[in-house]
XYZ file of C-alpha atoms in Angstrom:
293
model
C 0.000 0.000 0.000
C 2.805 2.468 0.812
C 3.620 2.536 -2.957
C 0.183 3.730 -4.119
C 0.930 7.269 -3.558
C 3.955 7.687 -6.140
C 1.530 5.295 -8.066
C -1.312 7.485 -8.124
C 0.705 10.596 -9.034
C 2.173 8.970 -11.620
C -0.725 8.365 -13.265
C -1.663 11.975 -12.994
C 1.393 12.752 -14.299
C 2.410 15.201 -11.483
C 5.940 15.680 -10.521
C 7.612 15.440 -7.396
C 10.807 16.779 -5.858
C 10.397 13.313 -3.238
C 8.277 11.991 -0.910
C 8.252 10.369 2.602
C 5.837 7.599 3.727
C 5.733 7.356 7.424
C 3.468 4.990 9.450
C 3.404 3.437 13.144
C 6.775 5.119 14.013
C 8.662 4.820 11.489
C 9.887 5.768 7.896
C 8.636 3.058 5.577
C 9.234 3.984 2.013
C 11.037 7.280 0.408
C 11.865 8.146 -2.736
C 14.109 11.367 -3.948
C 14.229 12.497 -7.827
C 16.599 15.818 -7.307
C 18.843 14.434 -4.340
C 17.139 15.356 -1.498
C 18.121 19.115 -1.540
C 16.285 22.128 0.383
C 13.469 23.830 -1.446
C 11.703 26.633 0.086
C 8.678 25.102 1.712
C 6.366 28.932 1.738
C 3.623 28.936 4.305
C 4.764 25.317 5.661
C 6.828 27.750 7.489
C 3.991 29.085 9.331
C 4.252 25.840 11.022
C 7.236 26.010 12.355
C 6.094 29.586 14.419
C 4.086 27.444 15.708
C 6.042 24.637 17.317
C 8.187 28.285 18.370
C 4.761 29.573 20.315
C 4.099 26.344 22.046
C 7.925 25.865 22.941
C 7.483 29.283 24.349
C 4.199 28.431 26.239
C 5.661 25.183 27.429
C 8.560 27.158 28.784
C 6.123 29.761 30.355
C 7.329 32.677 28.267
C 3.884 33.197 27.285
C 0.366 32.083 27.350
C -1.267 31.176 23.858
C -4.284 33.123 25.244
C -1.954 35.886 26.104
C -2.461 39.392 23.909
C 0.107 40.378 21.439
C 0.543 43.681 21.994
C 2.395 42.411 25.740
C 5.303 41.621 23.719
C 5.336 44.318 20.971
C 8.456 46.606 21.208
C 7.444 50.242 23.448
C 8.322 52.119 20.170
C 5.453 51.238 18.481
C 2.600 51.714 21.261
C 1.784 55.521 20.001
C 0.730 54.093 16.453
C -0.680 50.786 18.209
C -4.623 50.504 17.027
C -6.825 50.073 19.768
C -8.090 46.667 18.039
C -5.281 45.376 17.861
C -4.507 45.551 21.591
C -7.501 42.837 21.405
C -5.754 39.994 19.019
C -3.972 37.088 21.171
C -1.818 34.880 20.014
C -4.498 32.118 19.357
C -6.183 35.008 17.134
C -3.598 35.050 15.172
C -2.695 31.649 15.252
C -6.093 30.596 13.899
C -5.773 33.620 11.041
C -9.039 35.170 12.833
C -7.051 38.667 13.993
C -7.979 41.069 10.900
C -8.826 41.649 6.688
C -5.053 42.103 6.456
C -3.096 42.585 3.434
C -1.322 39.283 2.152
C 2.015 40.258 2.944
C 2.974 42.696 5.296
C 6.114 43.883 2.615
C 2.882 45.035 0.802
C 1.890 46.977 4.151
C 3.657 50.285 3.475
C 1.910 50.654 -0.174
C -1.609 50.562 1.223
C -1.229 53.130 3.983
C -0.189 57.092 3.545
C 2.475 56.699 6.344
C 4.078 53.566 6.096
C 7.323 52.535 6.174
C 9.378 49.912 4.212
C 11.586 49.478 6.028
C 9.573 48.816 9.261
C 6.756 45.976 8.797
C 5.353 46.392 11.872
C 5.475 50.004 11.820
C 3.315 49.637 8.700
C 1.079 47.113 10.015
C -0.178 49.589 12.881
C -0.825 52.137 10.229
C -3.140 50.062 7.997
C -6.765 51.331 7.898
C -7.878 47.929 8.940
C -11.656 46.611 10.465
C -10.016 45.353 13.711
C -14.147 44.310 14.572
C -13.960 41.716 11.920
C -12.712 38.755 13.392
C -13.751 36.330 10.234
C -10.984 33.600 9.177
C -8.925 35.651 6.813
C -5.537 34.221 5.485
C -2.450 36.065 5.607
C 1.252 36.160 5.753
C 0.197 39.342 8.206
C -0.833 37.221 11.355
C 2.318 34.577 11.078
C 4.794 37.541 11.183
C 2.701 39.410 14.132
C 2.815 36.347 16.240
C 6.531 35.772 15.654
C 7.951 39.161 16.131
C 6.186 38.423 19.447
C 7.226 35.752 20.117
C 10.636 36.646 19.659
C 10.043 39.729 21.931
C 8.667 36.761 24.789
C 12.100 34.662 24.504
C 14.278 37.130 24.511
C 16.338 36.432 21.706
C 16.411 35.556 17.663
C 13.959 33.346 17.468
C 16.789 31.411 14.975
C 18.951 31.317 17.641
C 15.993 29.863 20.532
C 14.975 27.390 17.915
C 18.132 26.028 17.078
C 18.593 23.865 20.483
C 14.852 23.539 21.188
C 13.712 22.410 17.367
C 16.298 22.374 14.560
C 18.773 20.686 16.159
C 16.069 17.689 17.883
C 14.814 17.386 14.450
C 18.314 17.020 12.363
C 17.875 20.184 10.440
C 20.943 21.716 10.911
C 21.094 25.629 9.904
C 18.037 25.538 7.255
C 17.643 28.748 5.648
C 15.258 31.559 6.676
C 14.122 34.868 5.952
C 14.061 38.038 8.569
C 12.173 41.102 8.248
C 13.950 44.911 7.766
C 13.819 44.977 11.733
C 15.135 41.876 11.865
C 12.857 39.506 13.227
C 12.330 35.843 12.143
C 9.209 36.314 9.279
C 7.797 33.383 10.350
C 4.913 33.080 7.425
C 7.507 31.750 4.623
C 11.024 32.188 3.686
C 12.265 28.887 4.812
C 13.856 25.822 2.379
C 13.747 22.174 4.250
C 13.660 19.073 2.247
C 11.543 16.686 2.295
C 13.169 14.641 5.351
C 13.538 18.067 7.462
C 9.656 18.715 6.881
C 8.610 15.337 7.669
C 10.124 15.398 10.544
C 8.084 18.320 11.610
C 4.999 16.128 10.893
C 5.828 13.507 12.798
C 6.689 15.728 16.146
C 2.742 16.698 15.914
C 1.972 13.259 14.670
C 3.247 12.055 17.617
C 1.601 14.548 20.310
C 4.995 16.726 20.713
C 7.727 14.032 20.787
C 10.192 13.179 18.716
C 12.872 10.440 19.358
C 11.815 9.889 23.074
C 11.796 13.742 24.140
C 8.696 15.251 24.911
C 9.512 18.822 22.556
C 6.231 20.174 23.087
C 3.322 19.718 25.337
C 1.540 17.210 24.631
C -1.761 19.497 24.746
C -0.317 22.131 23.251
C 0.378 19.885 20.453
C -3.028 18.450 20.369
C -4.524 22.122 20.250
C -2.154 22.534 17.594
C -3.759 20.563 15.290
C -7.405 20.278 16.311
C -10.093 22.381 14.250
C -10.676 25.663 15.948
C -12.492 27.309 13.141
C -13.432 27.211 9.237
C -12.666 29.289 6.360
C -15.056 30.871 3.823
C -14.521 28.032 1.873
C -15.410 25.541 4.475
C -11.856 24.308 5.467
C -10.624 23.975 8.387
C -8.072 25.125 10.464
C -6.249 24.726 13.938
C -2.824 27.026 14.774
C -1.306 27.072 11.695
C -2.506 23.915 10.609
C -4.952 22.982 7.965
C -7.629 20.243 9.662
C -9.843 17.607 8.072
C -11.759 15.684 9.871
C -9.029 13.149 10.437
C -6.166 14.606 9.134
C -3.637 17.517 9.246
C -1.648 18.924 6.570
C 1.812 21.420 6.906
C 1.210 22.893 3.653
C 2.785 25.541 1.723
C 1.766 27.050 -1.779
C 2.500 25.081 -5.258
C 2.734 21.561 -3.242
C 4.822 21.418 -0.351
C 2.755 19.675 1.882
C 2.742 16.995 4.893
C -0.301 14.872 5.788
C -1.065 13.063 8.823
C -3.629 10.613 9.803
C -3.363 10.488 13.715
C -6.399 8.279 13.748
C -3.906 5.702 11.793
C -0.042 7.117 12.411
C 0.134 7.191 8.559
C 1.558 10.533 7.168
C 2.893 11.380 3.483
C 5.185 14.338 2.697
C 6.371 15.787 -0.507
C 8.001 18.653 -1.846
C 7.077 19.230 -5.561
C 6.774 23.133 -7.791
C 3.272 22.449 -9.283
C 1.458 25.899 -9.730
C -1.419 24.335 -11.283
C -1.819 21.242 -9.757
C -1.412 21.624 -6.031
C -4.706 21.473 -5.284
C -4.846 17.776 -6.839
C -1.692 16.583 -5.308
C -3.197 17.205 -2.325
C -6.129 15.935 -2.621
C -4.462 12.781 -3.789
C -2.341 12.933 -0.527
C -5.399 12.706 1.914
C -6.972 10.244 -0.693
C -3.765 8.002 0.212
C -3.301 8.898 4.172
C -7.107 7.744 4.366
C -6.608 4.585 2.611
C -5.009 2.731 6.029
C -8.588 3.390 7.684
């Protein structure tokens, strides 16, 4: 059964970077068709900043209920909206904080007095309908919550990560991207291969341990994952996590993507560049992770 995956992609003639199979603990079948290199893995990041929150939580650095504005450098609190002195981490977490802009580069173009050299600076500036607290997807959010976070550990959040989460998972110094001010984006900008992203499946497969250390909480890890609310388009979605009704999915645009089946331990990642196909690589992902039921 592990092989019907690659099987039913080839028939749809999609192409793949590689994939992992993973199931009951362990790596069962993997296949590579570019060496296994690093490919940027977009909004999979997102991911990631979450694992950092919940590290931080577990820690007691912060509370995922706490607001955000706690950990927000002083300089901005003169051109800090009122509204959003009301979005908490899980707010953000769940993409139900604001109609923000995509990307918060694009920030300084959409208000008279922004700044592009200062994100967050920008962010504060935006005309934006702090009462509408609808599921609305953005890189906005992801870079909010780690900027705070950083603020909470006291350091690059890089650097924290690197003992706590790289280095636990094997991923050595992966490549990431930092904002003007110089915090960690945390919504995209990070290359992993397939392996390296896996991994990250399996720590929330497995509740928030990985290779008999307990990384995470183990209900931090559960919250992590579990459907808090639904998009306009009916999907839903937990802290940074897409959730089915028995699956997960790490997924970044154009099909870089990780699907778990806790119900079943079986999980499938892949790293592939499809632009028109994503959509249907996924779906044959959670066609496959649901076959073991």
């Amino acid at each position: 059964m592990y092989r019907d995956f690659f099987e039913m992609v080839g028939q749809a003639g999609i192409s793949l970077h590689g994939a992992e199979v993973f199931h009951n603990g362990e790596i069962v079948l993997k296949r590579s068709f570019d060496g296994d290199i690093a490919h940027p893995i977009y909004s999979a990041t997102k991911s990631v900043t979450a694992a950092a929150v919940l590290m931080a939580a577990g820690e007691g650095k912060l509370s995922v209920k706490d607001k955000l504005y706690y950990y927000m450098d002083s300089k901005y609190l003169s051109v800090m909206p009122d509204g959003f002195r009301q979005l908490s981490f899980t707010d953000c977490m769940t993409m139900c904080a604001a109609p923000y802009p995509f990307r918060p580069q694009n920030a300084a173009e959409q208000t008279e007095s922004g700044r592009k050299d200062d994100w967050l600076y920008s962010i504060f500036r935006l005309d934006t309908d702090y009462s509408d607290r609808r599921f609305h997807y953005s890189n906005i959010p992801a870079y909010l919550v780690s900027a705070a976070c950083e603020n909470a550990v006291g350091q690059s959040l890089a650097d924290w990560l690197r003992p706590r989460l790289f280095e636990p998972l094997g991923w050595g110094s992966p490549i990431y991207q930092l904002s003007p001010e110089g915090h960690f984006y945390g919504a995209t900008g990070m290359y992993l291969t397939v392996s390296q992203l896996a991994r990250l499946g399996q720590l929330f497969l497995q509740k928030g341990e990985f290779m008999g250390a307990q990384l995470i909480r183990r209900d931090l890890a559960e919250a992590a994952v579990t459907r808090h609310v639904f998009s306009q388009d009916g999907e839903g979605y937990g802290w940074f996590f897409w959730v089915r009704d028995n699956t997960f999915d790490i997924s970044g645009k154009w099909g870089q993507r990780c699907v778990a089946n806790p119900k079943t331990g079986l999980m499938v990642t892949y790293l592939s560049d499809n632009h028109d196909r994503s959509g249907e690589l996924a779906d044959i992902a959670r066609r496959f992770v649901a076959s073991a039921e």
